[in-house]
CSV table of C-alpha atoms and ligand atoms in Angstrom, one decimal:
chain,number,residue,atom,x,y,z
B,1262,UNK,CA,-5.9,25.5,-11.4
B,1263,UNK,CA,-8.6,23.4,-13.1
B,1264,UNK,CA,-10.0,20.3,-11.4
B,1265,UNK,CA,-7.8,17.3,-11.9
B,1266,UNK,CA,-7.6,13.9,-10.3
B,1267,UNK,CA,-4.1,13.2,-8.9
B,1268,UNK,CA,-3.1,9.7,-7.9
B,1269,UNK,CA,-0.2,9.1,-5.5
B,1270,UNK,CA,1.0,5.6,-5.2
B,1271,UNK,CA,4.1,3.9,-3.8
B,1272,UNK,CA,5.0,1.1,-1.4
B,1273,UNK,CA,3.9,1.1,2.1
B,1274,UNK,CA,6.4,2.9,4.3
B,1275,UNK,CA,7.7,5.1,1.5
B,1276,UNK,CA,6.4,8.2,3.2
B,1277,UNK,CA,3.5,9.1,1.0
B,1278,UNK,CA,1.4,10.2,4.0
B,1279,UNK,CA,4.0,12.5,5.4
B,1280,UNK,CA,4.7,14.0,2.0
B,1281,UNK,CA,1.0,14.6,1.5
B,1282,UNK,CA,0.5,16.2,4.9
B,1283,UNK,CA,3.4,18.6,4.2
B,1284,UNK,CA,2.0,19.3,0.7
B,1285,UNK,CA,-1.5,20.1,2.2
B,1286,UNK,CA,0.1,22.4,4.8
B,1287,UNK,CA,1.7,24.4,2.0
B,1288,UNK,CA,-1.5,24.3,-0.1
B,1289,UNK,CA,-4.7,24.3,1.9
B,1290,UNK,CA,-6.7,24.6,-1.3
B,1291,UNK,CA,-5.8,21.0,-2.2
B,1292,UNK,CA,-8.3,18.3,-1.3
B,1293,UNK,CA,-7.2,14.8,-0.2
B,1294,UNK,CA,-9.7,12.0,-0.6
B,1295,UNK,CA,-10.4,10.1,2.7
B,1296,UNK,CA,-10.5,6.4,2.0
B,1297,UNK,CA,-12.5,3.7,3.7
B,1298,UNK,CA,-10.7,0.7,5.1
B,1299,UNK,CA,-11.3,-2.4,7.2
B,1300,UNK,CA,-7.9,-2.2,9.0
B,1301,UNK,CA,-7.8,-1.2,12.6
B,1302,UNK,CA,-6.9,2.5,13.3
B,1303,UNK,CA,-3.3,3.2,14.2
B,1304,UNK,CA,-2.7,5.3,17.3
B,1305,UNK,CA,-3.6,8.8,16.6
B,1306,UNK,CA,-5.7,8.0,13.5
B,1307,UNK,CA,-9.1,9.8,13.5
B,1308,UNK,CA,-12.3,8.5,11.9
B,1309,UNK,CA,-13.2,10.7,8.9
B,1310,UNK,CA,-9.8,12.4,8.9
B,1311,UNK,CA,-7.3,9.6,8.2
B,1312,UNK,CA,-9.8,7.0,7.1
B,1313,UNK,CA,-13.4,5.9,7.4
B,1314,UNK,CA,-13.0,2.7,9.5
B,1315,UNK,CA,-15.5,0.1,8.2
B,1316,UNK,CA,-16.4,-3.4,9.2
B,1317,UNK,CA,-16.0,-6.0,6.4
B,1318,UNK,CA,-19.8,-6.2,6.1
B,1319,UNK,CA,-20.1,-2.5,5.6
B,1320,UNK,CA,-17.3,-2.4,3.1
B,1321,UNK,CA,-18.8,-5.2,1.1
B,1322,UNK,CA,-22.1,-3.3,1.1
B,1323,UNK,CA,-20.3,-0.2,-0.2
B,1324,UNK,CA,-18.8,-2.3,-3.0
B,1325,UNK,CA,-22.2,-3.8,-3.8
B,1326,UNK,CA,-23.9,-0.4,-4.0
B,1327,UNK,CA,-21.2,1.2,-6.2
B,1328,UNK,CA,-20.3,3.7,-3.5
B,1329,UNK,CA,-16.6,3.2,-4.2
B,1330,UNK,CA,-14.8,4.5,-7.2
B,1331,UNK,CA,-12.1,1.9,-6.8
B,1332,UNK,CA,-11.2,-0.6,-4.1
B,1333,UNK,CA,-8.6,-3.3,-3.4
B,1334,UNK,CA,-7.4,-5.8,-0.9
B,1335,UNK,CA,-4.1,-4.9,0.6
B,1336,UNK,CA,-2.2,-6.9,3.3
B,1337,UNK,CA,-5.4,-8.6,4.3
B,1338,UNK,CA,-7.7,-5.6,4.5
B,1339,UNK,CA,-10.0,-3.7,2.2
B,1340,UNK,CA,-9.3,-0.2,1.1
B,1341,UNK,CA,-11.4,2.0,-1.2
B,1342,UNK,CA,-12.2,5.5,-2.4
B,1343,UNK,CA,-15.7,6.8,-1.7
B,1344,UNK,CA,-17.1,8.0,-5.1
B,1345,UNK,CA,-19.2,11.0,-4.0
B,1346,UNK,CA,-16.5,13.4,-2.7
B,1347,UNK,CA,-14.4,12.8,-5.8
B,1348,UNK,CA,-17.3,13.6,-8.1
B,1349,UNK,CA,-18.2,16.7,-6.1
B,1350,UNK,CA,-14.7,18.1,-6.2
B,1351,UNK,CA,-14.2,17.5,-9.9
B,1352,UNK,CA,-17.7,18.9,-10.7
B,1353,UNK,CA,-16.7,22.1,-8.8
B,1354,UNK,CA,-13.6,22.3,-10.9
B,1355,UNK,CA,-11.3,21.4,-7.9
B,1356,UNK,CA,-8.4,19.0,-7.9
B,1357,UNK,CA,-8.5,16.0,-5.6
B,1358,UNK,CA,-5.6,13.7,-4.6
B,1359,UNK,CA,-6.0,10.0,-4.0
B,1360,UNK,CA,-3.3,8.2,-2.0
B,1361,UNK,CA,-3.9,4.6,-3.1
B,1362,UNK,CA,-2.1,1.3,-3.9
B,1363,UNK,CA,-1.3,-0.1,-7.3
B,1364,UNK,CA,-4.5,-2.1,-8.1
B,1365,UNK,CA,-6.6,0.9,-7.2
B,1366,UNK,CA,-4.4,3.2,-9.3
B,1367,UNK,CA,-4.9,0.9,-12.3
B,1368,UNK,CA,-8.7,1.0,-11.8
B,1369,UNK,CA,-8.6,4.8,-11.6
B,1370,UNK,CA,-6.5,5.0,-14.8
B,1371,UNK,CA,-9.3,3.3,-16.7
B,1372,UNK,CA,-12.1,5.5,-15.3
B,1373,UNK,CA,-10.1,8.7,-15.5
B,1374,UNK,CA,-7.5,8.5,-18.3
B,1375,UNK,CA,-6.5,12.1,-17.7
B,1376,UNK,CA,-5.6,11.6,-14.1
B,1377,UNK,CA,-2.0,12.5,-13.2
B,1378,UNK,CA,-0.4,9.4,-11.7
B,1379,UNK,CA,2.7,9.9,-9.5
B,1380,UNK,CA,4.8,7.0,-8.0
B,1381,UNK,CA,6.9,7.6,-4.9
B,1382,UNK,CA,10.0,5.4,-4.6
B,1383,UNK,CA,12.2,4.6,-1.6
B,1384,UNK,CA,15.9,5.1,-2.1
B,1385,UNK,CA,16.3,1.3,-1.7
B,1386,UNK,CA,14.4,-1.7,-0.2
B,1387,UNK,CA,16.6,-1.8,2.9
B,1388,UNK,CA,15.6,1.7,3.8
B,1389,UNK,CA,11.9,0.9,3.1
B,1390,UNK,CA,12.0,-2.2,5.4
B,1391,UNK,CA,13.6,-0.1,8.2
B,1392,UNK,CA,10.9,2.5,7.8
B,1393,UNK,CA,8.1,0.0,8.1
B,1394,UNK,CA,9.7,-1.7,11.1
B,1395,UNK,CA,10.4,1.6,12.8
B,1396,UNK,CA,6.8,2.6,12.5
B,1397,UNK,CA,6.2,-0.2,15.0
B,1398,UNK,CA,2.5,-0.6,14.2
B,1399,UNK,CA,2.5,-3.8,12.1
B,1400,UNK,CA,2.8,-7.4,13.1
B,1401,UNK,CA,5.7,-9.5,11.7
B,1402,UNK,CA,3.3,-11.0,9.3
B,1403,UNK,CA,1.9,-7.7,8.2
B,1404,UNK,CA,5.5,-6.4,7.7
B,1405,UNK,CA,6.3,-9.4,5.5
B,1406,UNK,CA,3.1,-8.9,3.4
B,1407,UNK,CA,3.8,-5.1,3.0
B,1408,UNK,CA,7.4,-5.8,1.9
B,1409,UNK,CA,6.2,-8.5,-0.6
B,1410,UNK,CA,3.7,-6.0,-2.0
B,1411,UNK,CA,6.3,-3.3,-2.1
B,1412,UNK,CA,8.4,-5.4,-4.6
B,1413,UNK,CA,5.3,-5.9,-6.8
B,1414,UNK,CA,4.5,-2.1,-6.7
B,1415,UNK,CA,8.0,-1.0,-7.4
B,1416,UNK,CA,8.1,-3.3,-10.5
B,1417,UNK,CA,5.1,-1.3,-11.8
B,1418,UNK,CA,6.6,2.1,-11.4
B,1419,UNK,CA,6.9,2.7,-15.1
B,1420,UNK,CA,3.1,2.6,-15.5
B,1421,UNK,CA,3.1,6.0,-13.8
B,1422,UNK,CA,3.4,9.5,-15.4
B,1423,UNK,CA,6.0,10.7,-12.9
B,1424,UNK,CA,8.3,9.2,-10.3
B,1425,UNK,CA,9.8,10.8,-7.3
B,1426,UNK,CA,12.4,9.2,-5.0
B,1427,UNK,CA,11.8,10.0,-1.4
B,1428,UNK,CA,15.4,10.1,-0.2
B,1429,UNK,CA,15.8,13.6,1.0
B,1430,UNK,CA,12.3,14.6,2.3
B,1431,UNK,CA,12.5,18.3,1.4
B,1432,UNK,CA,13.7,17.6,-2.2
B,1433,UNK,CA,10.9,15.0,-2.7
B,1434,UNK,CA,8.3,17.5,-1.3
B,1435,UNK,CA,9.5,20.3,-3.6
B,1436,UNK,CA,9.3,17.9,-6.6
B,1437,UNK,CA,5.8,16.8,-5.6
B,1438,UNK,CA,4.8,20.4,-5.1
B,1439,UNK,CA,6.0,21.5,-8.5
B,1440,UNK,CA,4.2,18.6,-10.2
B,1441,UNK,CA,0.9,19.1,-8.4
B,1442,UNK,CA,0.8,22.9,-8.7
B,1443,UNK,CA,2.0,23.0,-12.3
B,1444,UNK,CA,-1.1,21.2,-13.7
X,1324,5GP,P1,-2.0,1.8,5.3
X,1324,5GP,O1,-2.6,0.6,6.0
X,1324,5GP,O2,-0.5,1.9,5.5
X,1324,5GP,O3,-2.7,3.1,5.7
X,1324,5GP,O4,-2.3,1.7,3.7
X,1324,5GP,C1,-1.9,0.6,3.0
X,1324,5GP,C2,-2.0,0.8,1.6
X,1324,5GP,O5,-3.3,1.1,1.1
X,1324,5GP,C3,-1.2,2.0,1.1
X,1324,5GP,O6,-0.4,1.7,0.0
X,1324,5GP,C4,-2.2,3.1,0.8
X,1324,5GP,O7,-1.8,3.9,-0.3
X,1324,5GP,C5,-3.3,2.2,0.3
X,1324,5GP,N1,-4.7,2.8,0.3
X,1324,5GP,C6,-5.1,3.7,1.2
X,1324,5GP,N2,-6.4,4.1,0.9
X,1324,5GP,C7,-6.7,3.4,-0.3
X,1324,5GP,C8,-7.8,3.4,-1.1
X,1324,5GP,O8,-8.8,4.0,-0.9
X,1324,5GP,N3,-7.8,2.5,-2.2
X,1324,5GP,C9,-6.7,1.8,-2.5
X,1324,5GP,N4,-6.8,1.0,-3.6
X,1324,5GP,N5,-5.6,1.8,-1.7
X,1324,5GP,C10,-5.6,2.6,-0.6
């Protein structure tokens, strides 16, 4: 496998994180980029594993010094991809996966036109809303913002190279596996 940038996007609550965790368990050779964010850690999230948790000041400094390959504001918080690990992996001929929202995916497409961009879809919006609510980690306002953003993201699904519907988890995982490993 030659080094390629893989971008995984899809609305909040669609199950991108769970799919990726399962994919990485199958393929330990794959590398997942760890993003920086200003949102508070959810229970069980570990600094440097799930995210780098930054203050707004620190994040704005990272933007100013060009330390992020892309960044976006999502549901009231900043999220961004540190540049150095991405460059390092690609320079070593290794693939790297970014799990990012739409605005970031669009920025990456400009910088890396050869990136493989995959969009994960929910079976329908009602299922998505139930998944976000059941997670129980977001305030009513955050849920509203995430659902609003979900509609915007789903409308952009055709900008992506491939789309996968996460209805049956194992089927979606197999599809993702085939796509990522076939490149
Ligand atoms: P969550 O708060 O649920 O972990 O993430 C919210 C959204 O931010 C998700 O759609 C996730 O894909 C996106 N996201 C996570 N990291 C990054 C990043 O580094 N850049 C961008 N643009 N989006 C990110």
